[in-house]
Amino acid sequence: MNRRKFLQLSAVSSALLSVKETLAAGTSGTKPIVISTWAPNIKANAEAWKVLGNGGRALDAVVAGVQVPEADPNDQSVGYGGLPDRDGKVTLDSCVMDENGQCGSVMAMEYIMHPVLVARLVMEKTPHVQLVGDGALQFALANGFKKENLLTPESEKAWKEWLKTSKYNPMITVENIQEKIHNNQQEKETPYPWPVPRLNHDTIGMVALDAKGNLGGACSTSGMAYKMHGRVGDSPIIGAGLFVDNEVGAASSTGVGEEVVKICGSHTIVEMMRHGYSPEAACKEAVRRIIKNNKGKAKDLQVGFLAINKKGEHGAYATIKGFNYCVTTAAGTKVIDSKFMI
Ligand code: ASP
C-alpha cells in the first residue's frame, strides 16, 4: 500500500472510530427506566418506580415522581418551600410531555403546590399548550386545586437575607461548587440521600421509558431564586426544559434556564439522538453550544442535561462540576455524577 492510500485509509478508520465512539458512549439499555436530575430526587424516582415497576405508563410515573419534591418544604427549588422571586412571591413553572407528542405547561403560577398536575390538565383538558400567571391559577382553581401559601418561613427568611444586598446571582463559581462538593465528601460514605451542595437552582427534570416502550417526561421548578417577577426559564418550555419524541428519546435540563432556552436544549438533544448520538454524546453537544455562546464566562455557569433513548440507555452532561442524576431500573437506584466540560 502506498503512503497516500495508507493515510487515506487511516483517516477513514479514525473517523469511523469516532462515530462509533459517539454512538456507543452510552450505557446498555434497559426498560422500564426512570432518570431524574439531582441526587435528592431518588425519593422522586422511588415514587415513579411504583408506577413503572407495575407496568404503568411513563407519563403517570413521572407525574407521580415530580410531586415528591413539589410537596417537600425542604426542597427550596421546587414547589412548596421554593425560594421566591425578588418581590417575595413563589412562582412555579412546570410541564409534561407524553408518548403521543402531547404536552402542557404552566408558567409563573402562584399558590398551587403541584404545578405538574395543572400542566397535565392543560394538556388533557384544554385546546392549549401553555397557561401563564393568573390565567394558570384561575384554571387550577376552577379544576378544584387548593390555593395555598407556598412561602415557608425558611424561604422567607432566606429572601429577607437576600434583600440586604439584592444582588441577583444565577452563576455559581467553580471554586465555590468544588468547596461545597468537598465538604460533602464524608457524607457520601453514608447511603443516599446525603445533602448535596445547595445551589440557588435545582429543578427536577424526570424522563422515563415504560415496560411497553413508551416515553414520558415532566419538569418542575420554582425557577431561579430572586428572579424578576414574571421571569420564566427553560423548565416549562417544551423543547427547552423538556422534550419527548416517542420514536427517539427524551431529555430534560436544570441550571441557568436562559442559556437552555437559547439553544432549545432538550429538543436539540433528542434531535442529536435521532441522528445516532448516544444520550451522553447528545447532552455533551448541547453543553458545547452553551459554552460556545458564553465565551469565557461559562466557568461560572451551571447547566446540566440528562437523556434516555428508546432502548433505555441513559446519559448526562453538564457545563461544570457538580451535577448528578438518579437512575432507577429493576436493578435498583443509583446516583451518577455527570461528566462536565469545564
Ligand atoms: N432551570 C431552572 C430555571 O432556569 C432553574 C433550575 O434548574 O433550578 O428556572
CSV table of C-alpha atoms and ligand atoms in Angstrom, one decimal:
chain,number,residue,atom,x,y,z
A,1,MET,CA,0.0,0.0,0.0
A,2,ASN,CA,1.4,3.4,-0.9
A,3,ARG,CA,1.7,6.1,1.8
A,4,ARG,CA,-1.1,8.2,0.4
A,5,LYS,CA,-3.5,5.3,0.4
A,6,PHE,CA,-2.4,4.3,3.9
A,7,LEU,CA,-3.1,7.8,5.2
A,8,GLN,CA,-6.4,8.0,3.5
A,9,LEU,CA,-7.4,4.6,5.0
A,10,SER,CA,-6.3,5.5,8.5
A,11,ALA,CA,-8.2,8.9,8.2
A,12,VAL,CA,-11.3,7.0,7.3
A,13,SER,CA,-10.9,4.4,10.0
A,14,SER,CA,-10.3,7.0,12.7
A,15,ALA,CA,-13.4,8.9,11.6
A,16,LEU,CA,-15.3,5.7,11.7
A,17,LEU,CA,-13.9,5.0,15.2
A,18,SER,CA,-15.0,8.4,16.4
A,19,VAL,CA,-18.5,7.9,15.0
A,20,LYS,CA,-18.6,4.5,16.7
A,21,GLU,CA,-17.5,6.1,20.0
A,22,THR,CA,-20.2,8.7,19.7
A,23,LEU,CA,-22.8,6.1,19.1
A,24,ALA,CA,-21.5,3.8,21.8
A,25,ALA,CA,-20.8,6.3,24.5
A,26,GLY,CA,-24.0,5.3,26.3
A,27,THR,CA,-25.0,2.6,28.7
A,28,SER,CA,-26.5,-0.7,28.0
A,29,GLY,CA,-30.2,-0.2,27.7
A,30,THR,CA,-33.0,-1.5,29.9
A,31,LYS,CA,-36.7,-0.9,30.4
A,32,PRO,CA,-38.5,0.2,32.4
A,33,ILE,CA,-36.2,3.0,33.5
A,34,VAL,CA,-36.6,6.5,35.1
A,35,ILE,CA,-34.0,9.1,35.5
A,36,SER,CA,-34.1,12.5,37.2
A,37,THR,CA,-31.9,15.5,37.9
A,38,TRP,CA,-30.1,15.8,41.3
A,39,ALA,CA,-29.4,13.2,44.0
A,40,PRO,CA,-32.2,14.1,46.4
A,41,ASN,CA,-34.7,13.1,43.8
A,42,ILE,CA,-34.0,9.4,44.5
A,43,LYS,CA,-37.2,9.8,46.5
A,44,ALA,CA,-39.0,11.0,43.4
A,45,ASN,CA,-37.6,8.1,41.5
A,46,ALA,CA,-38.9,5.7,44.1
A,47,GLU,CA,-42.4,7.1,43.7
A,48,ALA,CA,-42.1,6.9,39.9
A,49,TRP,CA,-41.0,3.3,40.2
A,50,LYS,CA,-44.2,2.3,42.0
A,51,VAL,CA,-45.9,3.0,38.7
A,52,LEU,CA,-43.2,1.8,36.3
A,53,GLY,CA,-42.4,-1.3,38.2
A,54,ASN,CA,-46.0,-2.4,38.0
A,55,GLY,CA,-46.2,-2.0,34.2
A,56,GLY,CA,-47.6,1.5,34.4
A,57,ARG,CA,-47.4,4.4,31.9
A,58,ALA,CA,-44.2,6.6,31.7
A,59,LEU,CA,-46.3,9.8,31.9
A,60,ASP,CA,-48.1,8.6,35.1
A,61,ALA,CA,-44.7,7.6,36.6
A,62,VAL,CA,-43.0,11.0,36.1
A,63,VAL,CA,-46.1,12.9,37.2
A,64,ALA,CA,-46.1,10.8,40.4
A,65,GLY,CA,-42.4,11.3,40.9
A,66,VAL,CA,-42.3,15.1,40.3
A,67,GLN,CA,-44.9,15.6,43.0
A,68,VAL,CA,-42.4,14.5,45.7
A,69,PRO,CA,-40.1,17.5,45.6
A,70,GLU,CA,-43.1,19.7,44.8
A,71,ALA,CA,-44.6,18.9,48.2
A,72,ASP,CA,-41.3,18.9,50.1
A,73,PRO,CA,-40.8,22.2,52.1
A,74,ASN,CA,-37.1,21.4,52.4
A,75,ASP,CA,-36.6,21.5,48.6
A,76,GLN,CA,-36.1,25.2,48.1
A,77,SER,CA,-36.1,25.0,44.3
A,78,VAL,CA,-39.3,23.2,43.5
A,79,GLY,CA,-42.9,23.7,44.6
A,80,TYR,CA,-43.8,24.3,48.2
A,81,GLY,CA,-40.9,26.0,50.0
A,82,GLY,CA,-39.4,27.2,46.7
A,83,LEU,CA,-37.3,30.3,47.0
A,84,PRO,CA,-39.3,33.3,45.9
A,85,ASP,CA,-38.7,35.9,43.3
A,86,ARG,CA,-37.2,39.3,44.2
A,87,ASP,CA,-40.7,40.5,45.3
A,88,GLY,CA,-41.1,37.6,47.7
A,89,LYS,CA,-43.6,35.7,45.5
A,90,VAL,CA,-43.2,32.0,44.9
A,91,THR,CA,-43.9,31.5,41.2
A,92,LEU,CA,-43.8,28.0,39.8
A,93,ASP,CA,-43.1,26.5,36.3
A,94,SER,CA,-43.9,23.0,35.1
A,95,CYS,CA,-44.5,21.0,32.0
A,96,VAL,CA,-45.3,17.4,30.9
A,97,MET,CA,-45.0,15.6,27.6
A,98,ASP,CA,-46.2,12.2,26.7
A,99,GLU,CA,-45.6,9.4,24.1
A,100,ASN,CA,-48.1,10.8,21.7
A,101,GLY,CA,-46.3,14.1,21.4
A,102,GLN,CA,-48.9,15.9,23.5
A,103,CYS,CA,-47.8,18.4,26.1
A,104,GLY,CA,-48.9,21.0,28.6
A,105,SER,CA,-47.3,23.6,30.8
A,106,VAL,CA,-47.9,26.3,33.4
A,107,MET,CA,-45.6,29.2,33.9
A,108,ALA,CA,-45.2,31.7,36.7
A,109,MET,CA,-48.1,30.3,38.6
A,110,GLU,CA,-48.6,31.2,42.3
A,111,TYR,CA,-50.3,29.4,45.2
A,112,ILE,CA,-50.7,25.9,43.8
A,113,MET,CA,-48.4,23.2,45.3
A,114,HIS,CA,-48.5,20.8,42.4
A,115,PRO,CA,-48.0,22.7,39.1
A,116,VAL,CA,-47.2,19.4,37.4
A,117,LEU,CA,-50.8,18.3,37.9
A,118,VAL,CA,-52.1,21.6,36.4
A,119,ALA,CA,-49.7,21.2,33.4
A,120,ARG,CA,-51.1,17.8,32.8
A,121,LEU,CA,-54.6,19.1,32.9
A,122,VAL,CA,-53.7,21.9,30.4
A,123,MET,CA,-52.6,19.1,28.1
A,124,GLU,CA,-55.6,16.9,28.7
A,125,LYS,CA,-58.4,19.4,29.1
A,126,THR,CA,-57.7,22.4,27.1
A,127,PRO,CA,-57.0,23.2,23.4
A,128,HIS,CA,-53.8,24.9,24.5
A,129,VAL,CA,-50.3,24.0,25.5
A,130,GLN,CA,-49.3,26.8,27.9
A,131,LEU,CA,-51.1,28.9,30.5
A,132,VAL,CA,-49.3,31.6,32.4
A,133,GLY,CA,-49.6,33.6,35.7
A,134,ASP,CA,-53.1,34.4,36.8
A,135,GLY,CA,-54.7,32.5,33.9
A,136,ALA,CA,-53.0,29.3,35.0
A,137,LEU,CA,-54.0,30.0,38.6
A,138,GLN,CA,-57.7,30.6,37.7
A,139,PHE,CA,-57.6,27.4,35.6
A,140,ALA,CA,-56.2,25.4,38.5
A,141,LEU,CA,-58.8,26.8,40.9
A,142,ALA,CA,-61.7,26.1,38.5
A,143,ASN,CA,-60.4,22.5,38.5
A,144,GLY,CA,-60.5,22.1,42.2
A,145,PHE,CA,-56.9,22.8,43.2
A,146,LYS,CA,-56.5,24.5,46.6
A,147,LYS,CA,-54.9,27.9,47.0
A,148,GLU,CA,-52.1,27.7,49.5
A,149,ASN,CA,-49.3,29.9,50.8
A,150,LEU,CA,-46.1,28.3,49.3
A,151,LEU,CA,-43.6,30.6,51.0
A,152,THR,CA,-42.3,28.8,54.0
A,153,PRO,CA,-40.7,30.6,57.0
A,154,GLU,CA,-37.2,29.3,55.9
A,155,SER,CA,-37.6,30.6,52.4
A,156,GLU,CA,-39.0,33.9,53.6
A,157,LYS,CA,-36.0,34.2,55.9
A,158,ALA,CA,-33.6,33.5,53.1
A,159,TRP,CA,-35.3,36.1,50.9
A,160,LYS,CA,-35.2,38.7,53.6
A,161,GLU,CA,-31.5,38.0,54.0
A,162,TRP,CA,-31.0,38.3,50.2
A,163,LEU,CA,-32.8,41.7,50.3
A,164,LYS,CA,-30.0,43.2,52.2
A,165,THR,CA,-27.8,43.0,49.1
A,166,SER,CA,-30.4,42.4,46.5
A,167,LYS,CA,-27.8,41.0,44.2
A,168,TYR,CA,-29.1,38.6,41.6
A,169,ASN,CA,-26.6,35.9,41.1
A,170,PRO,CA,-27.6,32.9,38.9
A,171,MET,CA,-23.9,31.9,38.5
A,172,ILE,CA,-22.0,29.7,40.8
A,173,THR,CA,-18.2,29.8,40.7
A,174,VAL,CA,-16.3,26.6,40.1
A,175,GLU,CA,-14.3,27.2,43.3
A,176,ASN,CA,-17.5,27.7,45.2
A,177,ILE,CA,-19.1,24.5,44.0
A,178,GLN,CA,-15.9,22.4,44.4
A,179,GLU,CA,-15.7,23.6,48.0
A,180,LYS,CA,-19.3,22.6,48.6
A,181,ILE,CA,-18.7,19.2,47.0
A,182,HIS,CA,-15.6,18.7,49.0
A,183,ASN,CA,-17.5,19.5,52.3
A,184,ASN,CA,-19.9,16.9,51.2
A,185,GLN,CA,-17.4,14.0,50.7
A,186,GLN,CA,-17.7,12.5,54.1
A,187,GLU,CA,-21.4,12.3,53.8
A,188,LYS,CA,-21.0,10.4,50.6
A,189,GLU,CA,-19.8,7.5,52.7
A,190,THR,CA,-23.3,7.1,54.1
A,191,PRO,CA,-26.1,5.9,51.8
A,192,TYR,CA,-28.0,8.4,49.9
A,193,PRO,CA,-29.8,10.7,50.5
A,194,TRP,CA,-26.9,12.8,51.7
A,195,PRO,CA,-27.4,16.5,51.4
A,196,VAL,CA,-26.0,17.6,48.0
A,197,PRO,CA,-24.4,21.1,47.6
A,198,ARG,CA,-27.2,23.6,47.8
A,199,LEU,CA,-27.3,25.7,44.7
A,200,ASN,CA,-29.7,28.5,44.1
A,201,HIS,CA,-31.3,26.4,41.5
A,202,ASP,CA,-32.0,22.7,41.1
A,203,THR,CA,-35.1,21.8,39.2
A,204,ILE,CA,-36.5,18.3,38.9
A,205,GLY,CA,-36.4,17.1,35.3
A,206,MET,CA,-37.6,13.5,35.0
A,207,VAL,CA,-37.9,11.2,32.0
A,208,ALA,CA,-39.0,7.6,31.8
A,209,LEU,CA,-39.4,4.7,29.5
A,210,ASP,CA,-42.1,2.2,30.5
A,211,ALA,CA,-42.4,-1.5,30.0
A,212,LYS,CA,-44.4,-1.0,26.9
A,213,GLY,CA,-41.6,1.0,25.4
A,214,ASN,CA,-43.3,4.4,25.7
A,215,LEU,CA,-41.6,7.5,26.8
A,216,GLY,CA,-42.8,10.4,29.0
A,217,GLY,CA,-41.4,13.4,30.8
A,218,ALA,CA,-42.1,16.1,33.4
A,219,CYS,CA,-40.2,19.1,34.7
A,220,SER,CA,-41.0,21.3,37.7
A,221,THR,CA,-39.2,24.3,39.4
A,222,SER,CA,-39.6,27.4,41.4
A,223,GLY,CA,-37.1,28.9,39.0
A,224,MET,CA,-34.0,30.9,39.7
A,225,ALA,CA,-34.1,32.3,43.2
A,226,TYR,CA,-34.8,36.1,43.4
A,227,LYS,CA,-35.6,36.3,39.7
A,228,MET,CA,-37.6,39.3,38.4
A,229,HIS,CA,-41.3,38.8,38.9
A,230,GLY,CA,-42.7,37.2,35.8
A,231,ARG,CA,-39.4,35.7,34.7
A,232,VAL,CA,-39.8,32.3,33.1
A,233,GLY,CA,-36.8,30.0,32.5
A,234,ASP,CA,-36.4,26.8,30.5
A,235,SER,CA,-38.3,24.4,32.7
A,236,PRO,CA,-41.9,24.9,31.5
A,237,ILE,CA,-40.8,25.5,27.9
A,238,ILE,CA,-41.4,22.4,25.6
A,239,GLY,CA,-38.2,21.9,23.7
A,240,ALA,CA,-36.0,23.7,26.2
A,241,GLY,CA,-36.5,22.2,29.7
A,242,LEU,CA,-38.2,19.0,28.4
A,243,PHE,CA,-38.7,17.2,25.1
A,244,VAL,CA,-40.1,13.7,24.3
A,245,ASP,CA,-40.2,12.0,21.0
A,246,ASN,CA,-41.5,8.5,21.3
A,247,GLU,CA,-39.6,7.4,18.2
A,248,VAL,CA,-36.3,8.6,19.6
A,249,GLY,CA,-35.9,9.5,23.3
A,250,ALA,CA,-36.5,12.1,25.9
A,251,ALA,CA,-34.4,14.8,27.5
A,252,SER,CA,-34.6,17.4,30.3
A,253,SER,CA,-32.4,20.1,31.9
A,254,THR,CA,-31.5,22.0,35.0
A,255,GLY,CA,-29.5,25.1,35.6
A,256,VAL,CA,-29.5,28.6,34.2
A,257,GLY,CA,-32.6,28.4,32.1
A,258,GLU,CA,-31.9,31.4,29.9
A,259,GLU,CA,-28.9,29.5,28.4
A,260,VAL,CA,-31.0,26.4,27.8
A,261,VAL,CA,-33.7,28.4,26.1
A,262,LYS,CA,-31.2,30.0,23.7
A,263,ILE,CA,-30.2,26.6,22.3
A,264,CYS,CA,-33.6,24.8,22.6
A,265,GLY,CA,-31.6,22.4,24.8
A,266,SER,CA,-33.9,19.3,25.2
A,267,HIS,CA,-35.1,19.4,21.6
A,268,THR,CA,-31.5,19.7,20.4
A,269,ILE,CA,-30.6,16.6,22.4
A,270,VAL,CA,-33.5,14.5,21.1
A,271,GLU,CA,-32.6,15.5,17.5
A,272,MET,CA,-28.9,14.5,18.1
A,273,MET,CA,-30.1,11.1,19.4
A,274,ARG,CA,-32.3,10.8,16.3
A,275,HIS,CA,-29.1,11.2,14.2
A,276,GLY,CA,-27.4,8.4,16.1
A,277,TYR,CA,-25.8,10.1,19.1
A,278,SER,CA,-25.8,8.3,22.4
A,279,PRO,CA,-27.7,10.1,25.2
A,280,GLU,CA,-24.4,11.3,26.8
A,281,ALA,CA,-22.9,12.5,23.5
A,282,ALA,CA,-26.1,14.3,22.6
A,283,CYS,CA,-26.1,16.1,26.1
A,284,LYS,CA,-22.5,16.9,25.5
A,285,GLU,CA,-23.2,18.6,22.2
A,286,ALA,CA,-25.9,20.8,23.9
A,287,VAL,CA,-23.4,21.7,26.6
A,288,ARG,CA,-20.8,22.6,23.9
A,289,ARG,CA,-23.3,25.0,22.3
A,290,ILE,CA,-23.9,26.8,25.6
A,291,ILE,CA,-20.2,27.1,26.3
A,292,LYS,CA,-19.7,28.5,22.8
A,293,ASN,CA,-22.4,31.1,23.5
A,294,ASN,CA,-20.8,32.2,26.7
A,295,LYS,CA,-17.2,32.7,25.6
A,296,GLY,CA,-15.1,32.7,28.8
A,297,LYS,CA,-18.0,33.2,31.2
A,298,ALA,CA,-19.2,29.6,31.2
A,299,LYS,CA,-17.0,28.5,34.0
A,300,ASP,CA,-19.4,30.1,36.4
A,301,LEU,CA,-22.5,28.8,34.7
A,302,GLN,CA,-24.1,25.5,35.7
A,303,VAL,CA,-26.4,23.8,33.3
A,304,GLY,CA,-27.0,20.0,33.4
A,305,PHE,CA,-28.8,17.9,30.8
A,306,LEU,CA,-30.0,14.3,31.0
A,307,ALA,CA,-31.5,12.0,28.4
A,308,ILE,CA,-32.7,8.5,27.7
A,309,ASN,CA,-33.3,6.9,24.3
A,310,LYS,CA,-35.8,4.4,23.1
A,311,LYS,CA,-33.5,1.5,24.0
A,312,GLY,CA,-33.4,2.6,27.7
A,313,GLU,CA,-29.8,3.9,27.5
A,314,HIS,CA,-29.2,7.0,29.6
A,315,GLY,CA,-26.6,9.7,29.8
A,316,ALA,CA,-26.0,13.2,31.1
A,317,TYR,CA,-23.6,16.1,30.7
A,318,ALA,CA,-23.0,19.4,32.5
A,319,THR,CA,-21.1,22.7,31.9
A,320,ILE,CA,-19.3,22.5,35.2
A,321,LYS,CA,-18.7,20.0,38.0
A,322,GLY,CA,-21.4,19.3,40.5
A,323,PHE,CA,-24.4,18.0,38.5
A,324,ASN,CA,-25.6,14.5,39.3
A,325,TYR,CA,-28.7,12.4,38.4
A,326,CYS,CA,-30.6,9.4,39.7
A,327,VAL,CA,-31.3,6.3,37.6
A,328,THR,CA,-33.8,3.7,38.7
A,329,THR,CA,-34.3,0.3,36.9
A,330,ALA,CA,-35.3,-3.1,38.1
A,331,ALA,CA,-31.7,-3.5,39.3
A,332,GLY,CA,-32.2,-0.6,41.8
A,333,THR,CA,-31.3,3.1,42.1
A,334,LYS,CA,-28.0,4.8,41.6
A,335,VAL,CA,-26.8,8.3,41.7
A,336,ILE,CA,-24.4,9.1,38.9
A,337,ASP,CA,-22.0,12.1,38.9
A,338,SER,CA,-22.4,13.7,35.5
A,339,LYS,CA,-19.4,14.4,33.3
A,340,PHE,CA,-18.8,18.1,32.7
A,341,MET,CA,-17.0,20.2,30.1
A,342,ILE,CA,-15.1,22.9,32.0
B,1,ASP,N1,-33.7,25.7,35.1
B,1,ASP,C1,-34.4,26.5,36.1
B,1,ASP,C2,-34.7,27.8,35.7
B,1,ASP,O1,-34.0,28.4,35.0
B,1,ASP,C3,-33.5,26.6,37.3
B,1,ASP,C4,-33.1,25.3,37.9
B,1,ASP,O2,-32.7,24.4,37.3
B,1,ASP,O3,-33.2,25.2,39.2
B,1,ASP,O4,-35.7,28.4,36.1
